[in-house]
Amino acid sequence: MNSFGDHWVYTSFGESHSAAIGGVLDGVPAGMRIDFAMIRDALNRRAGRLSTAQLTNSVAHQQRSSLTAQLTNSAAVSPRAVREADEVEWLSGVIGANGEAAKDCSELITLGTPIAFLIRNRDARPEDYEALKHSFRQGHADFTYQAKYGVRDYRGGGRASARETAARVVAGNIAAQHLAQQGIHIQARLIRVGDETRPEHFDELIARYRAEGDSIGGIIACEVTGLPIGLGEPIFDKLQAHLAFAILSINACKGFDYGSGFEGVSQPGSVANQHSGGLLGGITDGTPLTFRCVFKPTPTTPKSLAQLQKEQLNAQMENAQMANGKIVNRSDTCIAVRAVPVVEAMTALVLADFVM
Amino acid sequence: MNSFGDHWVYTSFGESHSAAIGGVLDGVPAGMRIDFAMIRDALNRRAGRLSTAQLTNSVAHQQRSSLTAQLTNSAAVSPRAVREADEVEWLSGVIGANGEAAKDCSELITLGTPIAFLIRNRDARPEDYEALKHSFRQGHADFTYQAKYGVRDYRGGGRASARETAARVVAGNIAAQHLAQQGIHIQARLIRVGDETRPEHFDELIARYRAEGDSIGGIIACEVTGLPIGLGEPIFDKLQAHLAFAILSINACKGFDYGSGFEGVSQPGSVANQHSGGLLGGITDGTPLTFRCVFKPTPTTPKSLAQLQKEQLNAQMENAQMANGKIVNRSDTCIAVRAVPVVEAMTALVLADFVM
Amino acid sequence: MNSFGDHWVYTSFGESHSAAIGGVLDGVPAGMRIDFAMIRDALNRRAGRLSTAQLTNSVAHQQRSSLTAQLTNSAAVSPRAVREADEVEWLSGVIGANGEAAKDCSELITLGTPIAFLIRNRDARPEDYEALKHSFRQGHADFTYQAKYGVRDYRGGGRASARETAARVVAGNIAAQHLAQQGIHIQARLIRVGDETRPEHFDELIARYRAEGDSIGGIIACEVTGLPIGLGEPIFDKLQAHLAFAILSINACKGFDYGSGFEGVSQPGSVANQHSGGLLGGITDGTPLTFRCVFKPTPTTPKSLAQLQKEQLNAQMENAQMANGKIVNRSDTCIAVRAVPVVEAMTALVLADFVM
Amino acid sequence: MNSFGDHWVYTSFGESHSAAIGGVLDGVPAGMRIDFAMIRDALNRRAGRLSTAQLTNSVAHQQRSSLTAQLTNSAAVSPRAVREADEVEWLSGVIGANGEAAKDCSELITLGTPIAFLIRNRDARPEDYEALKHSFRQGHADFTYQAKYGVRDYRGGGRASARETAARVVAGNIAAQHLAQQGIHIQARLIRVGDETRPEHFDELIARYRAEGDSIGGIIACEVTGLPIGLGEPIFDKLQAHLAFAILSINACKGFDYGSGFEGVSQPGSVANQHSGGLLGGITDGTPLTFRCVFKPTPTTPKSLAQLQKEQLNAQMENAQMANGKIVNRSDTCIAVRAVPVVEAMTALVLADFVM
């Protein structure tokens, strides 16, 4: 239910109002080195702490790390926002390279035992529950949760929060580092916002929708290089099936295709550019693996919220600002922007499972 | 590896050259009635035994059953082809309504124990192995199987045969009947062939590609009505994730989306026609569930095969004709045609698993 | 529910009144050679086709094979009994060493795909169901099945038949051959019948109980040699836990211990003969693995049945004789005798799973 | 690997030297009330904080709670020992009855989401690793861990610590409370120490062994009342098989039997006192479920350690005293004493899984 994978197993926990969110990652081999700066970089991208261009262009990790450092130190970011950055606390499964406790290290070494970690939530106040109690946001899971779990859903529903994806990013980044150490590299990027396909115009378009109090969808492309031939299983456990499962489990994702995908329907079988997407019969063929996925616009826009009662809206907007700072608001106009590191994380979890 | 599902578990076996293909379906409750004519109907659709119009239009089951009967009795179909129809042999888990052996019944009753069944293969001859030994068909799994399993793949590779989907159709149809008895109905249909979206023009277009020795892709839409609110789980086990996993496990499927899907990327969040596809937060919301999937063109076309050695081509074409009769050749020009009952079968397996 | 194992997965099917019992064995590597004579030997031991001495002494396989041949050809065994021998039909996953169909071979080669096999049941007659319908045998699962599954249990209950263990023996023997090819050997033997621990007195004691229309329990010891150091996992998946799970799943088994076991309770920690049983912390330590298990007496004895209505008793006795011939009756007095190859089979399935 | 159960899933994490040990419990229904005092009581029993008589007699929970309170406040217990009591920190999945944060409550309410909790370890110092590095304790997992995981095992090996069972007790006690709310009660007790079967003599015997620097094994009996008829599955998933799996996964457990068990081997089938142990054919029959399990003596006794180098011994003894105070030392002479609440916990986890 809250676990993912067979050999590299990630178990997730935490609600938006609980003491913490976090996870347990089981199956990681002993002796692997984990660079914590790379995890922080992925968390910052998920938190919308960089501009879209910074987030989506193929800037190297080193460059992004330095941007992150600037941002974190910038006077333009309130101390509150800095404090809110997702701090990972390591509970087990790792030690420092010199045997010191995990919390004091920038590089960790795995022990081969389950890696448990948490990210503390800010203090939850009982009145927060009340605010959520009477709201069914359009296009959100509020309604289905209420129907499925009954009266208590306004608290349990905290599980549906996008915040849960922060823990996925931590676990997935450990998997990505494991893969990178074997020469396998995962790179996702935003390739379309609305009808716009030129990256250099994305920010402008998103700003326009935001100014109108509206939101817009996006498409992410992901490429994986360095995969060995032979990953995947013939019948049900085709690699594309597991990738689709992983990607469609991300909030707001509405579709997945690979290789020639949906667009390939127009091309006859004899045409050369039918490309495999790196998979034949469910198994990697040694060429780069390529897939796409689509994210719907945020359903809760100021425009759509206009009909909801005023005070509730204000509370929500204030929460959003408190949580994320100004930059985030733009990202939330197009949630595909912040989904990029989550797509990479889920891809890494699937591939690490198969590589084991 | 060869099992699918958690509570309604389907285990598949058989190669194209083994004594039989078949499956074991575990988790089916005791006392359920199975109408064998409905299974036969689905198998005939998968075998391409009806015209595209008959296969893809929303004709009722009764009507199709009568078409099947006509076809089977028709003088135009050679006795050989009739003999080749997939005959299901029931090994366990079912008895006749009056306690008689399963083989003598048109209606079976489940015992609550694993339902095992098989479909015999025609006699395999050692020389068949030789023919496959030296062939790497373009765009097929031959290459990846060879790389993954080594020299023996030309025999084990029989597992990749589309024939395996016949057993999925049997298991899936039992699931579909179980769902139908609870008011849940699954209906897939071909909505696009190449760039053509008018069903009444599909046959003509497919015939044109076939005449040219070429092939073409297609898109299938599937709708499920009658689902209770609350199926699906919040985090990883979202219903759409499991459906994508199931559909992407079908040979030649290249993509899956639901609700507004890939096309929704152009629509701002405020637009009313953003539709949920029956799912919010991974959980059914009581509206019809709708998804689409795309199938690539057959990669092995006469046109693409021209460069392969002559005798090999002849053998393959002869095999194809022997196996399926003339009708099938058209279907194979657009494999999406025959995939329709397989999409329904996999959808039924997923939903039966969640309904349990 | 009807599957066993994680990487070497055995799925079981069949009722005592269905067309067949059988199984699907998934995860067996490609290219393994299977000696069918060894499977037949294990099936004969399970069927009680040898004397207790022959069954339980450490006679080599070759010797037993020759005994089996004598027995099968012996005039003392009715043609009917010979016909009843469990004939395995191979459906998939294996071919002959020279590419011929599996049914014609004494040695099979695996393809790396699921190995499906069946053993046909004799024709079931509807009146058999009636006989079972009104009987609750003391100490049998009849009562619990009725309570769990409802009215239909007298048919589904066929699943509880000891006949199901024949399919376990087939699957387990394939696993045992795989292990033997890696130098791992499993040997179970009967070490106690009632209070008797001298093997050469077992037959006499069993004969005495049989003459009295009574039954008696037994203890089986199993030793595995050649195991590599390091099999087993530290916390829940300790090797002894998986072995206990496997052995306790055999009908009539009431207990499992390993190493010093229950008898070790009297020995202080300082005493040298505290032996590990080949496992420390759940992981093999390179010394022979040793465990014991206990089987209760057959609960349905002529003595205990005396109080049941006469005609039912007669029908059951006749069935038992038809099914197994005279030799079996002695075995059924002490079901531990026939459980020996089943213990070996389940042990092999567990170990093959861990070796993978 | 570190998860247990199918529907009520417990995932364990933590080493003896990591920041914390803990677990995630998934599948607990929403709205269940958890009495934290009962969890604390079970943790205290596991920590050996009561006399053997207090621990093993059938004293009611209320009575034990009051003993615990006395003990905790007692001047005889050093402040250090009090501080060492296992403090559970709740991370997610529960809230206070009035919506307050979990940490402030004695009664918690579940949200239906994963319940994550941790118990902090005392600060680990690098020099602790060094001490362990050169020690292979006789009869411990040190050797097998080294062989399986390589050089790093002296850190990862912290996973084998009996401390891990504290987290099992927390998770299992939640399961036990869930079962108790449905009328199902689990009661384990020590029935034998060495050859002694009179509980009132256990303390004396254990004291004698302790005085000699030796250790002794014990047998625990467990009874479950109030189980509905029909729990368990016919073939592999027999309830006794799952119980054996759970119990044999506890450190130092060497055997499991149920009903008449190993002792039933001497009784003919006709004898009335063959008892089922509450299970027939793997399924509960409505009578109390009874099983036994045996725990070996602590292998590392002062007597056996005499041959190890002096300084190492001293360090270990000091550690043991620091960790547990004086009371514990007696328990460690017979680890079966402290295993009682662990047996109850594992039993509860299995039964909660089946009741779901």
Short mmCIF file of C-alpha atoms in Angstrom, two decimals, chain B residues 165-338:
data_model
loop_
_atom_site.label_atom_id
_atom_site.label_comp_id
_atom_site.label_asym_id
_atom_site.label_seq_id
_atom_site.Cartn_x
_atom_site.Cartn_y
_atom_site.Cartn_z
CA THR B 165 -2.41 -13.08 -25.03
CA ALA B 166 -5.01 -15.79 -25.71
CA ALA B 167 -4.53 -17.05 -22.16
CA ARG B 168 -4.81 -13.48 -20.85
CA VAL B 169 -8.15 -13.20 -22.64
CA VAL B 170 -9.48 -16.33 -20.92
CA ALA B 171 -8.41 -15.17 -17.45
CA GLY B 172 -9.49 -11.58 -18.09
CA ASN B 173 -12.89 -12.61 -19.36
CA ILE B 174 -13.58 -14.54 -16.17
CA ALA B 175 -12.70 -11.34 -14.29
CA ALA B 176 -14.95 -9.31 -16.61
CA GLN B 177 -17.86 -11.65 -15.96
CA HIS B 178 -17.28 -11.35 -12.23
CA LEU B 179 -17.35 -7.55 -12.56
CA ALA B 180 -20.41 -7.59 -14.83
CA GLN B 181 -22.27 -9.58 -12.19
CA GLN B 182 -21.68 -6.57 -9.93
CA GLY B 183 -22.82 -4.04 -12.51
CA ILE B 184 -19.34 -3.05 -13.71
CA HIS B 185 -18.97 -3.07 -17.50
CA ILE B 186 -15.81 -2.70 -19.57
CA GLN B 187 -15.96 -1.67 -23.22
CA ALA B 188 -12.88 -1.05 -25.36
CA ARG B 189 -13.01 0.04 -28.97
CA LEU B 190 -10.67 1.14 -31.72
CA ILE B 191 -10.99 4.92 -32.11
CA ARG B 192 -8.17 5.68 -34.48
CA VAL B 193 -6.13 3.96 -37.21
CA GLY B 194 -3.24 6.07 -38.46
CA ASP B 195 -4.80 9.53 -38.79
CA GLU B 196 -8.27 8.17 -39.44
CA THR B 197 -10.83 8.59 -36.64
CA ARG B 198 -14.02 7.52 -38.49
CA PRO B 199 -14.62 3.81 -37.66
CA GLU B 200 -16.48 3.21 -40.88
CA HIS B 201 -13.27 4.03 -42.77
CA PHE B 202 -10.92 1.78 -40.77
CA ASP B 203 -11.31 -1.36 -42.91
CA GLU B 204 -10.62 0.57 -46.09
CA LEU B 205 -7.49 2.20 -44.67
CA ILE B 206 -6.14 -1.06 -43.28
CA ALA B 207 -6.79 -2.75 -46.64
CA ARG B 208 -4.80 -0.02 -48.35
CA TYR B 209 -1.78 -0.52 -46.07
CA ARG B 210 -2.02 -4.26 -46.48
CA ALA B 211 -2.07 -3.95 -50.27
CA GLU B 212 1.14 -1.95 -49.98
CA GLY B 213 2.76 -4.60 -47.80
CA ASP B 214 2.86 -2.08 -44.97
CA SER B 215 1.33 -1.76 -41.50
CA ILE B 216 -0.20 1.00 -39.36
CA GLY B 217 -0.77 1.82 -35.67
CA GLY B 218 -4.00 2.43 -33.80
CA ILE B 219 -5.49 3.92 -30.63
CA ILE B 220 -7.94 2.07 -28.41
CA ALA B 221 -10.27 3.84 -25.98
CA CYS B 222 -11.68 1.99 -23.02
CA GLU B 223 -14.60 2.98 -20.81
CA VAL B 224 -15.66 1.35 -17.55
CA THR B 225 -19.06 2.08 -16.07
CA GLY B 226 -20.64 1.06 -12.80
CA LEU B 227 -17.51 1.29 -10.66
CA PRO B 228 -18.12 2.00 -6.98
CA ILE B 229 -16.57 5.14 -5.52
CA GLY B 230 -13.34 4.49 -3.62
CA LEU B 231 -11.35 1.94 -5.67
CA GLY B 232 -7.62 2.67 -5.67
CA GLU B 233 -5.09 3.65 -3.04
CA PRO B 234 -3.62 7.10 -2.33
CA ILE B 235 0.13 6.87 -2.87
CA PHE B 236 1.72 4.23 -5.08
CA ASP B 237 -1.26 2.02 -5.72
CA LYS B 238 -3.31 4.61 -7.55
CA LEU B 239 -5.79 2.89 -9.84
CA GLN B 240 -4.41 4.64 -12.94
CA ALA B 241 -0.91 3.38 -12.07
CA HIS B 242 -2.12 -0.22 -11.97
CA LEU B 243 -4.08 0.20 -15.20
CA ALA B 244 -1.03 1.68 -16.94
CA PHE B 245 1.07 -1.22 -15.69
CA ALA B 246 -1.43 -3.74 -17.06
CA ILE B 247 -1.92 -2.07 -20.43
CA LEU B 248 1.78 -1.38 -21.06
CA SER B 249 2.44 -5.09 -20.46
CA ILE B 250 0.60 -5.89 -23.72
CA ASN B 251 2.90 -6.49 -26.68
CA ALA B 252 3.27 -3.47 -29.01
CA CYS B 253 1.55 -0.99 -26.66
CA LYS B 254 3.51 2.29 -26.59
CA GLY B 255 1.46 4.58 -24.33
CA PHE B 256 -1.41 5.06 -21.89
CA ASP B 257 -3.32 8.12 -20.74
CA TYR B 258 -6.60 8.74 -18.93
CA GLY B 259 -9.14 11.51 -18.65
CA SER B 260 -7.88 14.59 -20.45
CA GLY B 261 -4.54 12.79 -20.96
CA PHE B 262 -1.87 14.13 -23.27
CA GLU B 263 -4.36 16.34 -25.07
CA GLY B 264 -5.21 18.13 -21.84
CA VAL B 265 -1.82 19.86 -21.85
CA SER B 266 -3.26 22.64 -24.00
CA GLN B 267 -6.15 23.41 -21.70
CA PRO B 268 -5.81 25.87 -18.80
CA GLY B 269 -6.92 24.75 -15.36
CA SER B 270 -9.98 26.98 -15.42
CA VAL B 271 -11.48 25.32 -18.48
CA ALA B 272 -14.47 23.20 -17.65
CA ASN B 273 -13.68 20.30 -19.97
CA GLN B 274 -10.69 19.15 -17.99
CA HIS B 275 -12.19 15.81 -17.13
CA SER B 276 -11.00 13.49 -14.40
CA GLY B 277 -11.32 10.26 -16.36
CA GLY B 278 -13.17 8.85 -13.38
CA LEU B 279 -10.26 9.13 -10.96
CA LEU B 280 -9.22 11.74 -8.39
CA GLY B 281 -6.09 11.22 -6.32
CA GLY B 282 -5.84 7.68 -7.68
CA ILE B 283 -9.31 6.70 -6.50
CA THR B 284 -12.53 6.20 -8.48
CA ASP B 285 -14.93 9.12 -8.16
CA GLY B 286 -18.11 7.47 -9.42
CA THR B 287 -17.99 8.84 -12.97
CA PRO B 288 -17.10 6.52 -15.88
CA LEU B 289 -13.42 5.59 -16.01
CA THR B 290 -11.92 6.42 -19.41
CA PHE B 291 -8.46 5.75 -20.75
CA ARG B 292 -6.67 5.41 -24.08
CA CYS B 293 -3.73 3.36 -25.27
CA VAL B 294 -1.72 3.30 -28.46
CA PHE B 295 -0.38 0.31 -30.40
CA LYS B 296 2.49 0.57 -32.84
CA PRO B 297 2.27 -0.89 -36.36
CA THR B 298 3.45 -4.47 -36.84
CA PRO B 299 7.21 -4.06 -37.30
CA THR B 300 7.55 -7.18 -39.49
CA THR B 301 5.81 -6.14 -42.73
CA PRO B 302 6.33 -7.71 -46.14
CA LYS B 303 7.82 -4.35 -47.16
CA SER B 304 10.35 -4.36 -44.35
CA LEU B 305 11.01 -8.04 -44.83
CA ALA B 306 11.99 -7.63 -48.48
CA GLN B 307 15.58 -7.33 -47.45
CA LEU B 308 15.53 -10.59 -45.50
CA GLN B 309 16.26 -13.81 -47.23
CA LYS B 310 13.45 -15.08 -49.39
CA GLU B 311 12.85 -18.57 -47.98
CA GLN B 312 12.55 -17.27 -44.44
CA LEU B 313 9.88 -14.81 -45.46
CA ASN B 314 7.90 -17.49 -47.21
CA ALA B 315 7.97 -19.73 -44.19
CA GLN B 316 6.76 -16.95 -41.94
CA MET B 317 3.93 -15.93 -44.23
CA GLU B 318 2.83 -19.53 -44.57
CA ASN B 319 2.87 -19.94 -40.83
CA ALA B 320 0.76 -16.84 -40.37
CA GLN B 321 -1.78 -18.07 -42.88
CA MET B 322 -1.94 -21.53 -41.44
CA ALA B 323 -2.48 -20.18 -38.01
CA ASN B 324 -5.19 -17.72 -38.64
CA GLY B 325 -6.79 -17.90 -42.07
CA LYS B 326 -7.28 -15.00 -44.41
CA ILE B 327 -9.13 -12.68 -42.04
CA VAL B 328 -6.18 -12.49 -39.73
CA ASN B 329 -3.85 -11.08 -42.30
CA ARG B 330 -5.80 -7.88 -42.37
CA SER B 331 -5.84 -7.66 -38.61
CA ASP B 332 -2.10 -8.10 -38.51
CA THR B 333 -1.70 -5.04 -40.68
CA CYS B 334 -3.05 -3.12 -37.67
CA ILE B 335 -2.47 -5.15 -34.53
CA ALA B 336 -4.53 -2.66 -32.53
CA VAL B 337 -7.60 -4.43 -34.01
CA ARG B 338 -6.88 -7.68 -32.24
#
